[in-house]
Coordinates of C-alpha atoms in Angstrom, one line a residue:
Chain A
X1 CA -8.0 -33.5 59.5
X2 CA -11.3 -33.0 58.5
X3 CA -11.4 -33.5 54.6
X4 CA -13.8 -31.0 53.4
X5 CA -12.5 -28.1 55.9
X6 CA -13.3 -24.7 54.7
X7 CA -15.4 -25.6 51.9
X8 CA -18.5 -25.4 53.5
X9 CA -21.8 -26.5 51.9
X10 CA -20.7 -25.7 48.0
X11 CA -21.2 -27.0 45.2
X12 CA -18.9 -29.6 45.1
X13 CA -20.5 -30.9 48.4
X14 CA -23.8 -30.8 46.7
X15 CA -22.9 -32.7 44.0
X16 CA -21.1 -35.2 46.0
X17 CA -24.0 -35.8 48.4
X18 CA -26.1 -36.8 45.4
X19 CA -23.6 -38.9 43.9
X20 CA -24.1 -40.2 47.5
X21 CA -27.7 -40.5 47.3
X22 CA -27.3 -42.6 44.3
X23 CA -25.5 -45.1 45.4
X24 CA -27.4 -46.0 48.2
X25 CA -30.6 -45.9 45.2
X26 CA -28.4 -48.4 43.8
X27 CA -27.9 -50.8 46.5
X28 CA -32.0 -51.3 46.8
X29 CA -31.3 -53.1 43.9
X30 CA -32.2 -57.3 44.2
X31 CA -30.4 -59.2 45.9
X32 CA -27.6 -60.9 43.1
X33 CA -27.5 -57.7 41.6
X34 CA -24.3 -56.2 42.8
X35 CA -21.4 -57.4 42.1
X36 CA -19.1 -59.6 44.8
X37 CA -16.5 -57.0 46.6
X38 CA -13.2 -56.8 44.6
X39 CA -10.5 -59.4 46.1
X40 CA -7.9 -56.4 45.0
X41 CA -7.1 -56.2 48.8
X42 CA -7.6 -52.4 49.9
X43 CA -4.3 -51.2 51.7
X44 CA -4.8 -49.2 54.6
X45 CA -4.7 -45.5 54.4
X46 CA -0.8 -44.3 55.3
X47 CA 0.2 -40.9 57.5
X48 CA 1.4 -38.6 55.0
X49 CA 3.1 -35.1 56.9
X50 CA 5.0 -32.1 54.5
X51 CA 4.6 -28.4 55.2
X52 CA 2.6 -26.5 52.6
X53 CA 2.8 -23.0 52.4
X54 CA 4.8 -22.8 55.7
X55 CA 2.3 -24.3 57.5
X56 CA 2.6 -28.2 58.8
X57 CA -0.1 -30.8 56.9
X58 CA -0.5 -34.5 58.8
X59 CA -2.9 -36.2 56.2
X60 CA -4.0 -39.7 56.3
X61 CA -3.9 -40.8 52.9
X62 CA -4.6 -43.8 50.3
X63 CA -1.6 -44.3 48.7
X64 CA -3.0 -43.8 45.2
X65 CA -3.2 -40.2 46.3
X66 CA -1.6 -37.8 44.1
X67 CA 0.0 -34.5 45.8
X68 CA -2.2 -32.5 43.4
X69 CA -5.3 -34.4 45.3
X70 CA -4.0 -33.8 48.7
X71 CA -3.7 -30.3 48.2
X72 CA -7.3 -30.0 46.1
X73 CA -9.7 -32.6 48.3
X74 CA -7.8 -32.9 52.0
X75 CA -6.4 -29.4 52.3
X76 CA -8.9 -27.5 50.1
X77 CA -6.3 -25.4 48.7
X78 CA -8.0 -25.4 45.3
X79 CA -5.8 -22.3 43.6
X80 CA -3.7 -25.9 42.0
X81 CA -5.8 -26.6 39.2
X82 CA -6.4 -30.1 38.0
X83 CA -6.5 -29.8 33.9
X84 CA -5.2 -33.0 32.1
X85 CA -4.3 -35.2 35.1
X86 CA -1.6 -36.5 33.4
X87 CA 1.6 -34.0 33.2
X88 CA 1.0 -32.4 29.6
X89 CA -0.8 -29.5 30.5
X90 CA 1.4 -27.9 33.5
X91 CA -1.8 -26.2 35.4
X92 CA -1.1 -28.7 38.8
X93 CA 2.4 -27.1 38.7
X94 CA 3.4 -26.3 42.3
X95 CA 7.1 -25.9 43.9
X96 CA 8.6 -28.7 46.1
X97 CA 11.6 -27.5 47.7
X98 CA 12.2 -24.9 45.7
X99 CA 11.9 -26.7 42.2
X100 CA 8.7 -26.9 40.2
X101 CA 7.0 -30.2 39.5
X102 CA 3.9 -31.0 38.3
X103 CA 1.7 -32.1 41.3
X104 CA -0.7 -34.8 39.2
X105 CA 2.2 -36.8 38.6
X106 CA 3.8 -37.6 42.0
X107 CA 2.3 -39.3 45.0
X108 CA 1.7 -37.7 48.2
X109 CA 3.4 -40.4 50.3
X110 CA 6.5 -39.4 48.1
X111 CA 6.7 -35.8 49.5
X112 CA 7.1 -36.4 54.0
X113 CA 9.2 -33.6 54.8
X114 CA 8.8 -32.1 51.7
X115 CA 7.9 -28.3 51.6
X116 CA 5.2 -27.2 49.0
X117 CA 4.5 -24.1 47.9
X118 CA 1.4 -23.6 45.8
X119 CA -0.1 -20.3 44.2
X120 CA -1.4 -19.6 47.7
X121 CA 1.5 -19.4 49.7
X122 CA 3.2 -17.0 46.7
X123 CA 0.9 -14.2 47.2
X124 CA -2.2 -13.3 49.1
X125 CA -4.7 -10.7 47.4
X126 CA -3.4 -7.9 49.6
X127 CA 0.4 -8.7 49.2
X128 CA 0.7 -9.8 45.8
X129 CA 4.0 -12.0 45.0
X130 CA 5.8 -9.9 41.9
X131 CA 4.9 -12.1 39.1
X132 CA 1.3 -12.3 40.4
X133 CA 1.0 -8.4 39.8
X134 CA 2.9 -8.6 36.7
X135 CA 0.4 -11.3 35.6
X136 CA -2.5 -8.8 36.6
X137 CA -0.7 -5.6 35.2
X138 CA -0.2 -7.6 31.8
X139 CA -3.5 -9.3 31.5
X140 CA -1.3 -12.7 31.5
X141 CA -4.2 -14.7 31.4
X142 CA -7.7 -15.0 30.1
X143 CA -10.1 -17.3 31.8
X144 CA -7.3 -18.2 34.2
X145 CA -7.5 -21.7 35.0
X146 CA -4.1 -22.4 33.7
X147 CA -3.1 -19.4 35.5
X148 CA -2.0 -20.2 39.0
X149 CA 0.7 -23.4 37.5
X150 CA 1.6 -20.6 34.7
X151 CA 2.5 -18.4 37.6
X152 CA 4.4 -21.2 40.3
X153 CA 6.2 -21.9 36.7
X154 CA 7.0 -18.7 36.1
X155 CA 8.5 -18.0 39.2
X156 CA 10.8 -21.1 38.7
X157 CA 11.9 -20.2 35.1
X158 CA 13.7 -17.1 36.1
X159 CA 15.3 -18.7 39.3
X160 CA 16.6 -21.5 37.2
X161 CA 17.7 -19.0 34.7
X162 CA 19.7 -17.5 37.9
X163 CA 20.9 -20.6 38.6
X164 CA 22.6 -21.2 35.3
X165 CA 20.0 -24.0 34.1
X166 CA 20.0 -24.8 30.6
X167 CA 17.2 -25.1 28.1
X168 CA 17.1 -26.3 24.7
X169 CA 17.0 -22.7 23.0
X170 CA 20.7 -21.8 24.9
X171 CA 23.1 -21.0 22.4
X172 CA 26.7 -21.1 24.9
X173 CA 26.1 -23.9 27.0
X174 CA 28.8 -22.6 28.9
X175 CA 28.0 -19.0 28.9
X176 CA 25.7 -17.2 31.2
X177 CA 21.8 -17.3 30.8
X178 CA 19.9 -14.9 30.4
X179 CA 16.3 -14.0 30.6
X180 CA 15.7 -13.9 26.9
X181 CA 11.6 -14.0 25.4
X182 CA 13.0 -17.0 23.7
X183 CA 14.3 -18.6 27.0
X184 CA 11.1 -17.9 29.3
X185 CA 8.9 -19.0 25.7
X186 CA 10.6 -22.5 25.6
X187 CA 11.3 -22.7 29.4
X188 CA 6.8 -22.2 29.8
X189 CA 6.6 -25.4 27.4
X190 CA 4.9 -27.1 29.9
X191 CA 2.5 -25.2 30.7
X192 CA -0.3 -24.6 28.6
X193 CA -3.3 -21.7 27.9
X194 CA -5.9 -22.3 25.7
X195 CA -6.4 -18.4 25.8
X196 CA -3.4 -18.1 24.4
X197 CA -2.3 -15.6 26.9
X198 CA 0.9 -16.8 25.9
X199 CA 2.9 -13.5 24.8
X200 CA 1.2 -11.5 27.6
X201 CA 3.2 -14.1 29.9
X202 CA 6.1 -13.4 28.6
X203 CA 6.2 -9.8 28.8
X204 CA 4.7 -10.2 32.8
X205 CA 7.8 -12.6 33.2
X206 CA 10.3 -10.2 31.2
X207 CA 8.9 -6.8 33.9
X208 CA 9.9 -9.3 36.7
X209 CA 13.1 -10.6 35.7
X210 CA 14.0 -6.4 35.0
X211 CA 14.3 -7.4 30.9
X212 CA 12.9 -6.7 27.0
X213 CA 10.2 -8.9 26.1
Chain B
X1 CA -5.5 -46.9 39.5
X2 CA -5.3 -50.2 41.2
X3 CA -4.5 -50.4 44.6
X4 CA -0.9 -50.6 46.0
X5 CA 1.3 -50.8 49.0
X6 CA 4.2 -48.6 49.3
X7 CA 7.6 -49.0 51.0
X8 CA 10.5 -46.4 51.1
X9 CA 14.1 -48.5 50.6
X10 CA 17.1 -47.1 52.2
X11 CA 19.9 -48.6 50.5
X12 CA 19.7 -50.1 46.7
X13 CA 20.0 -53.7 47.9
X14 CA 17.3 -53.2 50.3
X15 CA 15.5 -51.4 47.6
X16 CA 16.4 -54.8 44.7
X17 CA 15.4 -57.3 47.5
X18 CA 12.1 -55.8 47.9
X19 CA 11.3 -56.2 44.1
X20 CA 12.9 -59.2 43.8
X21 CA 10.6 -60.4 46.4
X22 CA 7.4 -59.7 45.9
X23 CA 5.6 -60.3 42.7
X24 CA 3.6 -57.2 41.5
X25 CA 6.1 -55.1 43.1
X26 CA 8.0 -52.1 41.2
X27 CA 10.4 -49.4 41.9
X28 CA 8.8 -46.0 42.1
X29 CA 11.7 -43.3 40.9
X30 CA 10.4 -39.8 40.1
X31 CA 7.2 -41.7 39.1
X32 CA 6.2 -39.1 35.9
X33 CA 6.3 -42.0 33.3
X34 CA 5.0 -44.9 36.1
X35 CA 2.0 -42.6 37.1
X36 CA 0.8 -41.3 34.1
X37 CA 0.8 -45.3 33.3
X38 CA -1.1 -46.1 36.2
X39 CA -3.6 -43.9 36.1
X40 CA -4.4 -45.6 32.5
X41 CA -3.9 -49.1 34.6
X42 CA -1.3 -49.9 31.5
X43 CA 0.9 -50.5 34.6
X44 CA -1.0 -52.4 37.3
X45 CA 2.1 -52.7 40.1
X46 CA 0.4 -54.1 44.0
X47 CA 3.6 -52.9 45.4
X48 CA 5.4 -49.7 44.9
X49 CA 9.5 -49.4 46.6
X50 CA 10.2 -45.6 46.8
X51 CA 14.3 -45.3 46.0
X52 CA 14.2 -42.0 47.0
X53 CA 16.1 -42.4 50.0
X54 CA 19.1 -45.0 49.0
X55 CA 21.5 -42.1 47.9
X56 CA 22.6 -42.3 44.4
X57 CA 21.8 -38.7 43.8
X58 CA 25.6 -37.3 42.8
X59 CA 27.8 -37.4 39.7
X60 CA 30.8 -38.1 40.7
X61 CA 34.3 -38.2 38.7
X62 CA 36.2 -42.1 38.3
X63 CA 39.3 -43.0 38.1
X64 CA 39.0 -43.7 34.0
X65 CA 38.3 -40.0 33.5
X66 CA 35.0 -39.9 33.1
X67 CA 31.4 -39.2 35.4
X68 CA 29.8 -41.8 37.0
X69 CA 25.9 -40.2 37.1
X70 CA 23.6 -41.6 40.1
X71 CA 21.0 -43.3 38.9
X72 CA 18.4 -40.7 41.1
X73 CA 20.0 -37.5 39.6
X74 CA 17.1 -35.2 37.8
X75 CA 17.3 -34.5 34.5
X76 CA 17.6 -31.4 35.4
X77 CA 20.7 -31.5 37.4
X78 CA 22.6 -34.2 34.9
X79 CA 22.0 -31.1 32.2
X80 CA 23.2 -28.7 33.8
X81 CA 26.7 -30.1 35.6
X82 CA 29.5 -28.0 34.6
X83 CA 31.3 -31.2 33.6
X84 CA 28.6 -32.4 31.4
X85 CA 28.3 -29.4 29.9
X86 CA 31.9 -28.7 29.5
X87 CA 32.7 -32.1 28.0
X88 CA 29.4 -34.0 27.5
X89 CA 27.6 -31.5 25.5
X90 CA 25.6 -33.6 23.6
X91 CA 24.1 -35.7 26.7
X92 CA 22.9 -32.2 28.0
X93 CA 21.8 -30.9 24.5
X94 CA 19.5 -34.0 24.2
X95 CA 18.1 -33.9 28.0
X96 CA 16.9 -30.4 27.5
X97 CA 15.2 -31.2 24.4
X98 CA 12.9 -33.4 25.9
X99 CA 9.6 -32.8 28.0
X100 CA 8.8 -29.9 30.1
X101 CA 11.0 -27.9 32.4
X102 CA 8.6 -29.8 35.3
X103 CA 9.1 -33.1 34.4
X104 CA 13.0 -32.9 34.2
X105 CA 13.2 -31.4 37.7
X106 CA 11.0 -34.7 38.8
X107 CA 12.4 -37.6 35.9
X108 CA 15.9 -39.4 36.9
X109 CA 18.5 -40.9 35.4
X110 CA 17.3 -44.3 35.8
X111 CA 14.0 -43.4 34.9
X112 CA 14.2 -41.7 32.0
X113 CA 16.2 -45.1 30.0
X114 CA 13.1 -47.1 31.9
X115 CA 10.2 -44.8 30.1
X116 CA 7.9 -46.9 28.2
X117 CA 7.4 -46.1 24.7
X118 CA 4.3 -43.8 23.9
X119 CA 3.2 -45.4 21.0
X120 CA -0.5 -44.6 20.8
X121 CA -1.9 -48.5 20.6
X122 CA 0.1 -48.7 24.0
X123 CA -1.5 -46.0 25.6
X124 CA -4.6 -46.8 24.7
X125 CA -5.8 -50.4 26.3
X126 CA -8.8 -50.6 24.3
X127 CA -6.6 -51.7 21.5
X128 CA -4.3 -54.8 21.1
X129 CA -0.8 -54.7 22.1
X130 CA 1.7 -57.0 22.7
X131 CA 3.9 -54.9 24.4
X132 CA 1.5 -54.0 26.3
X133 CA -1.0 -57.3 26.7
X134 CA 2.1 -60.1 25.0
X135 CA -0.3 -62.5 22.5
X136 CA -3.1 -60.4 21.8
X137 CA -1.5 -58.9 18.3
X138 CA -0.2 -55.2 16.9
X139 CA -3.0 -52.7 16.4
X140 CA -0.1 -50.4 14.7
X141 CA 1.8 -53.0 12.3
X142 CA -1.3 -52.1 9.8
X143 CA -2.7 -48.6 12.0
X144 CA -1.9 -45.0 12.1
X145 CA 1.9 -45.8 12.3
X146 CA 3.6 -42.3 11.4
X147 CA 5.1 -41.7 14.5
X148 CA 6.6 -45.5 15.0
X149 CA 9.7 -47.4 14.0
X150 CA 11.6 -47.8 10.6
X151 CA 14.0 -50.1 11.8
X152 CA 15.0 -53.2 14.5
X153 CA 10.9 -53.4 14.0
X154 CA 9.3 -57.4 14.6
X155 CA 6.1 -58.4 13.0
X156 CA 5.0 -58.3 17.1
X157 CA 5.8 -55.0 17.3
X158 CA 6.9 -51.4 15.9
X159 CA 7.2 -49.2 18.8
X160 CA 9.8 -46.7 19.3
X161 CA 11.9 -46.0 22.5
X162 CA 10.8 -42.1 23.3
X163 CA 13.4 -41.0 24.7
X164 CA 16.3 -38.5 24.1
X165 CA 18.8 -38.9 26.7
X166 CA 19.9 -42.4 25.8
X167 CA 20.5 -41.3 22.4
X168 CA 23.3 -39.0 23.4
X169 CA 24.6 -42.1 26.1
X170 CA 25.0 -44.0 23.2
X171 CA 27.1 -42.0 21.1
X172 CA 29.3 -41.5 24.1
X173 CA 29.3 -45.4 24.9
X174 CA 27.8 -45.2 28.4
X175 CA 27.4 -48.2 30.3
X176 CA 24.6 -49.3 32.8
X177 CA 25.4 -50.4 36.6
X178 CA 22.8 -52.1 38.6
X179 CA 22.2 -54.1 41.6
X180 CA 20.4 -57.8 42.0
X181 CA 18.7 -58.4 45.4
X182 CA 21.8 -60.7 46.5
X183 CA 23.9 -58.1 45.8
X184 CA 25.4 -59.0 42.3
X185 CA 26.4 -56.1 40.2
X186 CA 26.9 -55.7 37.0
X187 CA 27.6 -53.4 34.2
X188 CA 25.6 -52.8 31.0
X189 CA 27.2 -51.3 27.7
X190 CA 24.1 -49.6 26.5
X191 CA 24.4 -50.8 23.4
X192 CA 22.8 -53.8 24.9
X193 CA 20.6 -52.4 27.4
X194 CA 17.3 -51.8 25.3
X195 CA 16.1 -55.2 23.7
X196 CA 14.9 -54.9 19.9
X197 CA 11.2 -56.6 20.4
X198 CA 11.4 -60.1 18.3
X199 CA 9.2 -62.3 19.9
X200 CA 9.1 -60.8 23.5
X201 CA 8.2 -56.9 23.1
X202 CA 7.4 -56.3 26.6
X203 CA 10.1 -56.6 27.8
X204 CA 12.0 -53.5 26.5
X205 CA 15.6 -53.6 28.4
X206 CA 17.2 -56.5 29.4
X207 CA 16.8 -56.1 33.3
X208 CA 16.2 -58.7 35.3
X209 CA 13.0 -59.0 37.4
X210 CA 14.2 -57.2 40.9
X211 CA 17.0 -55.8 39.3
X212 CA 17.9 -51.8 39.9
X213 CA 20.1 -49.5 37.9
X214 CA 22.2 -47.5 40.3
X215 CA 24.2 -45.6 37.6
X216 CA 25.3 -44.8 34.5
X217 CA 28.9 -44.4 33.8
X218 CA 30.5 -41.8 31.4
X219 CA 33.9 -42.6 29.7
X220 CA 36.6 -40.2 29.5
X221 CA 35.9 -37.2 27.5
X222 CA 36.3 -37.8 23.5
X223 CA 36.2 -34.0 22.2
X224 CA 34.6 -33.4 19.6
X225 CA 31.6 -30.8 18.0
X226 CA 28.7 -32.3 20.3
X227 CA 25.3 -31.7 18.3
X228 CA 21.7 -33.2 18.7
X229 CA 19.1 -32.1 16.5
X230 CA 15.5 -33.1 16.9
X231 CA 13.0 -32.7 14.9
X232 CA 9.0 -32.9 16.1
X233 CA 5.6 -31.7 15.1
X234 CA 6.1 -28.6 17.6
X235 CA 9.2 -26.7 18.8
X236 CA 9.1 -27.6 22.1
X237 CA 7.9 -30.4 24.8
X238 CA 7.0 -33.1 21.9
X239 CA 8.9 -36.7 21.0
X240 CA 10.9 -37.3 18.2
X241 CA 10.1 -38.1 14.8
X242 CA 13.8 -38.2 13.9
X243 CA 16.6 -37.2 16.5
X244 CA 20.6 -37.1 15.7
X245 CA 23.0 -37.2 18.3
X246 CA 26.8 -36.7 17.2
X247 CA 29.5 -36.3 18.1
X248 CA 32.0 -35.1 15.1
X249 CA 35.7 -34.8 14.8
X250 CA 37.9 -31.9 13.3
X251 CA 38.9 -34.5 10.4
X252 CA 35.2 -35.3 9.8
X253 CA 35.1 -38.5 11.5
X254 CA 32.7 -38.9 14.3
X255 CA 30.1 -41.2 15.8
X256 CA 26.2 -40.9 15.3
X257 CA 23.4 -42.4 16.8
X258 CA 19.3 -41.7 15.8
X259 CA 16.2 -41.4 17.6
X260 CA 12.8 -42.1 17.3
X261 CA 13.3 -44.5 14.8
X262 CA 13.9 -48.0 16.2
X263 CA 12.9 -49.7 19.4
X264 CA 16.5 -48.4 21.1
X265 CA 19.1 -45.9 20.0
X266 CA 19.9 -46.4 16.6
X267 CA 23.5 -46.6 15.9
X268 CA 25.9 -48.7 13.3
X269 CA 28.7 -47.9 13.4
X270 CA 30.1 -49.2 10.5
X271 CA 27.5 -47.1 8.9
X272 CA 29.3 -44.0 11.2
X273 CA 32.6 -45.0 9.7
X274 CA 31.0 -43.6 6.3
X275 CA 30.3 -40.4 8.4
X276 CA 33.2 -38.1 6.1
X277 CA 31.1 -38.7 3.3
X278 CA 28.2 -37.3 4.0
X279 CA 24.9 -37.5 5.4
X280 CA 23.2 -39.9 2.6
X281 CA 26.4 -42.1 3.1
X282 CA 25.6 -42.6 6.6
X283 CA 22.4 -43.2 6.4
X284 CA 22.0 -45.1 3.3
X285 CA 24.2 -47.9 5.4
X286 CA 22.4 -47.7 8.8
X287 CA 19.0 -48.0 7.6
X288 CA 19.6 -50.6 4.5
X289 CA 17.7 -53.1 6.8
X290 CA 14.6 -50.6 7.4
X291 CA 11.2 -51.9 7.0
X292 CA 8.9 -48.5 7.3
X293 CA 5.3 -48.1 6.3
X294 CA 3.8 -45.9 4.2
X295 CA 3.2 -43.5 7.0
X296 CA 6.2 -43.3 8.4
X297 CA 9.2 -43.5 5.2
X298 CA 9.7 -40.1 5.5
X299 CA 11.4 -41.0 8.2
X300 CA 14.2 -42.1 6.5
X301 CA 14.8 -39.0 3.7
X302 CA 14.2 -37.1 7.6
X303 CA 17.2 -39.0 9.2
X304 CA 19.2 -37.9 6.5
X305 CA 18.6 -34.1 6.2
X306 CA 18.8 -34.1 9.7
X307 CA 22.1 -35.3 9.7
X308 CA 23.4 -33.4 6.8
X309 CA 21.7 -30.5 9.2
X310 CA 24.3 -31.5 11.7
X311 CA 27.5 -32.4 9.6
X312 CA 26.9 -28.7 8.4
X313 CA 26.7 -27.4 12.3
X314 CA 29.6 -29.1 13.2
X315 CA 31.6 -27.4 10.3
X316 CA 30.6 -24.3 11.0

């Protein structure tokens, strides 16, 4: 698959043409200069397939690549932001078969088979999932970069709230759960908004699971 | 990150072989602790051996009683099992009080008594570390050390174990199965499954190289009020500074074990057998040998509140 489909001559491509042009500047350096090629050996790239968003992806991937990159750089579905890279932040959140993980911290080659579903395939502009028009109706968000993983996690919270999940703020372990603003608060932990659209969330969350904020 | 190959194993001796074999190589779980760390390059594996595929995903009853958990079950789905719940409240208690709703669908079993500690001179490999980098010295021994270990401390080393789940295992005297690549099994009380550091701090469990854990086995249920208390700098999806994982009888007997305080679950239990007494009884006895800093005593008068917090929960 072509790896910058769709994005056409942006930004990004700018920037990444000059980094481009700067590397060839630097190999007109002398002779000696440059370092010797790492012996690290390089392993060939691997064939990577899942479905994302109901659609079928064949990829052929590095194995360092992380499933947040696949879906950012080789399927240019960029609505999966990239914030802390390193699982603390929650804005690469995306659903893999029907759970939510945070995309930055699992490898590509670890979801074949797997179906994806990322902010795009919840909602289109037109046909707005429910928590995406609860988000808009509520102002659930500020600048939204954390936005799309807030939504994929909010989704998630009140399914496993369905399914009987516990969190650390459940009194009755054994009782049923319920859709509480404590709950969805400590359930959205791991996802974070520098806004601070944080109580607007909750009350988006609380129209679409039909209870009080 | 450093370049890697990557296999998928279909059955755990397949899976121990392929580690075993190949030097570099590591088992790749859920990968949310292993990633992080090679994206740093604190972990530098050439070979990764996905166990996704060699089963080991169900919690099943045995014939003792109790659970035998898969070592690939999520966090997530240990937590929430009726039967844990019902009868193993504490192990749940203490999985939902650590990390994010995300990570717990993604961490395992396994995984989660394998995470590496995050003491910050670990994480950060500008700094010496000889868990990290063995010989090159402790940046935290005389650092920013308020968030490392009182007790079962070395002068190599004063890193805590993280986690939260193995503190409720070891109140409920869990044990460890794994697999070698010919095929030997054996079984781990995990009392004895985290090493203190002494003189060899990276190695923090006593696994052998190539060696996979393929489950971790409950005993029968032992009653009980289950609590665990944790107390952090924010409410939610932080580490320990002080955890308390009990489990406390009608007659005000029980067992306790402590996190974030030592390299591995903290528990003594002739220190427990003082637990009808009181908190300060407790805990007087099972950190007499504690060497903290300045930065991080508090630890200690925070063990025992937190307890005292807990002996009061269970009464009520």
């Amino acid at each position: 698959m072509d790896d910058t489909r769709g994005l056409g001559l942006s930004r990004r491509g700018m920037l990444a043409a000059s980094a481009a042009t700067a590397t060839v500047a630097a190999g007109t350096t002398p002779a000696g200069v440059l370092a010797a090629p790492a012996r690290v050996p390089v392993p060939g790239k691997v064939p990577v397939r899942f479905s994302v968003n109901g659609k079928s992806a064949e990829l052929s991937l590095d194995t360092r690549t992380t499933l947040l990159d696949a879906l950012r750089e080789h399927l240019a579905l960029t609505g999966t932001k990239k914030g802390c890279d390193h699982g603390q932040c929650g804005a690469c959140t995306v659903i893999v078969n029907g759970t939510r993980i945070n995309s930055c911290l699992s490898l590509a080659v670890q979801h074949m088979g797997d179906e994806v579903t990322t902010i795009e395939g919840l909602g289109t502009p037109e046909d707005l999932h429910p928590m995406q028009a609860a988000f808009v109706k509520h102002d659930g968000y500020q600048c939204g970069y954390c936005t799309p993983g807030q939504i994929c996690s909010a989704v998630s919270v009140l399914k496993e709230i369905e399914e009987g999940i516990p969190s650390h703020v459940t009194d009755d372990l054994e009782g049923e759960m319920r859709p509480t603003n404590m709950e969805m608060r400590e359930r959205m932990s791991g996802n974070i908004c520098r806004c601070g659209a944080y109580s607007n969330i909750a009350e988006a969350m609380a129209e679409v699971a039909g209870a009080e904020a | 990150m450093r370049a890697f190959t990557y296999q998928r194993a279909t059955s755990p001796r397949e899976a121990a072989a392929a580690v075993a074999g190949k030097r570099g190589a590591m088992f790749l779980g859920g990968g949310t602790n292993l990633l992080d760390l090679m994206k740093l390059e604190i972990e530098v594996p050439t070979h990764l051996v996905d166990v996704q595929d060699i089963g080991l995903d169900a919690i099943e009853e045995t014939d003792e009683g109790g659970l035998r958990i898969g070592a690939l079950v999520s966090n997530t789905a240990l937590a929430a099992d009726a039967r844990v719940r019902r009868d193993y409240a504490v192990l749940s208690r203490a999985i939902v009080a650590g990390a994010s709703g995300q990570l717990r669908n993604k961490a395992t079993t396994a995984g989660n008594l394998l995470q590496r500690t995050r003491c910050p001179y670990f994480y950060d490999p500008n700094m010496p570390c000889n868990k990290r980098k063995p010989g090159t010295g402790c940046a935290a021994i005389e650092g920013y050390s308020r968030q490392l270990a009182v007790i079962g401390t070395s002068d190599k080393c004063i890193a805590t174990y993280p986690g939260d789940m193995a503190v409720a295992l070891r109140v409920l005297d869990a044990e460890v199965e794994t697999i070698k690549a010919d095929g030997a099994t054996r079984s781990i009380p995990i009392a004895d499954f985290h090493r203190l550091p002494g003189d060899a701090p990276e190695r923090d469990n006593v696994l052998e190289p190539g060696e996979l854990i393929t489950g971790v086995v409950l005993p029968g249920p032992i009653g009980g009020t289950h609590v665990y208390r944790k107390v952090r700098d924010r409410r939610s999806y932080a580490f320990a500074l002080v955890s308390v994982a009990a489990v406390i009888q009608d007659d005000g007997t029980g067992r306790v074990a402590f996190g974030g305080v030592a390299p591995k679950p903290w528990r003594d239990e002739a220190a427990e057998a003082a637990l009808p007494q009181g908190a300060k009884a407790v805990v007087s006895r099972a950190f007499a040998k504690a060497r903290p800093s300045e930065h991080n005593k508090f630890k200690i008068t925070l063990a025992e509140r937190t307890l005292a917090a807990v002996i009061a929960k269970a009464r009520s």
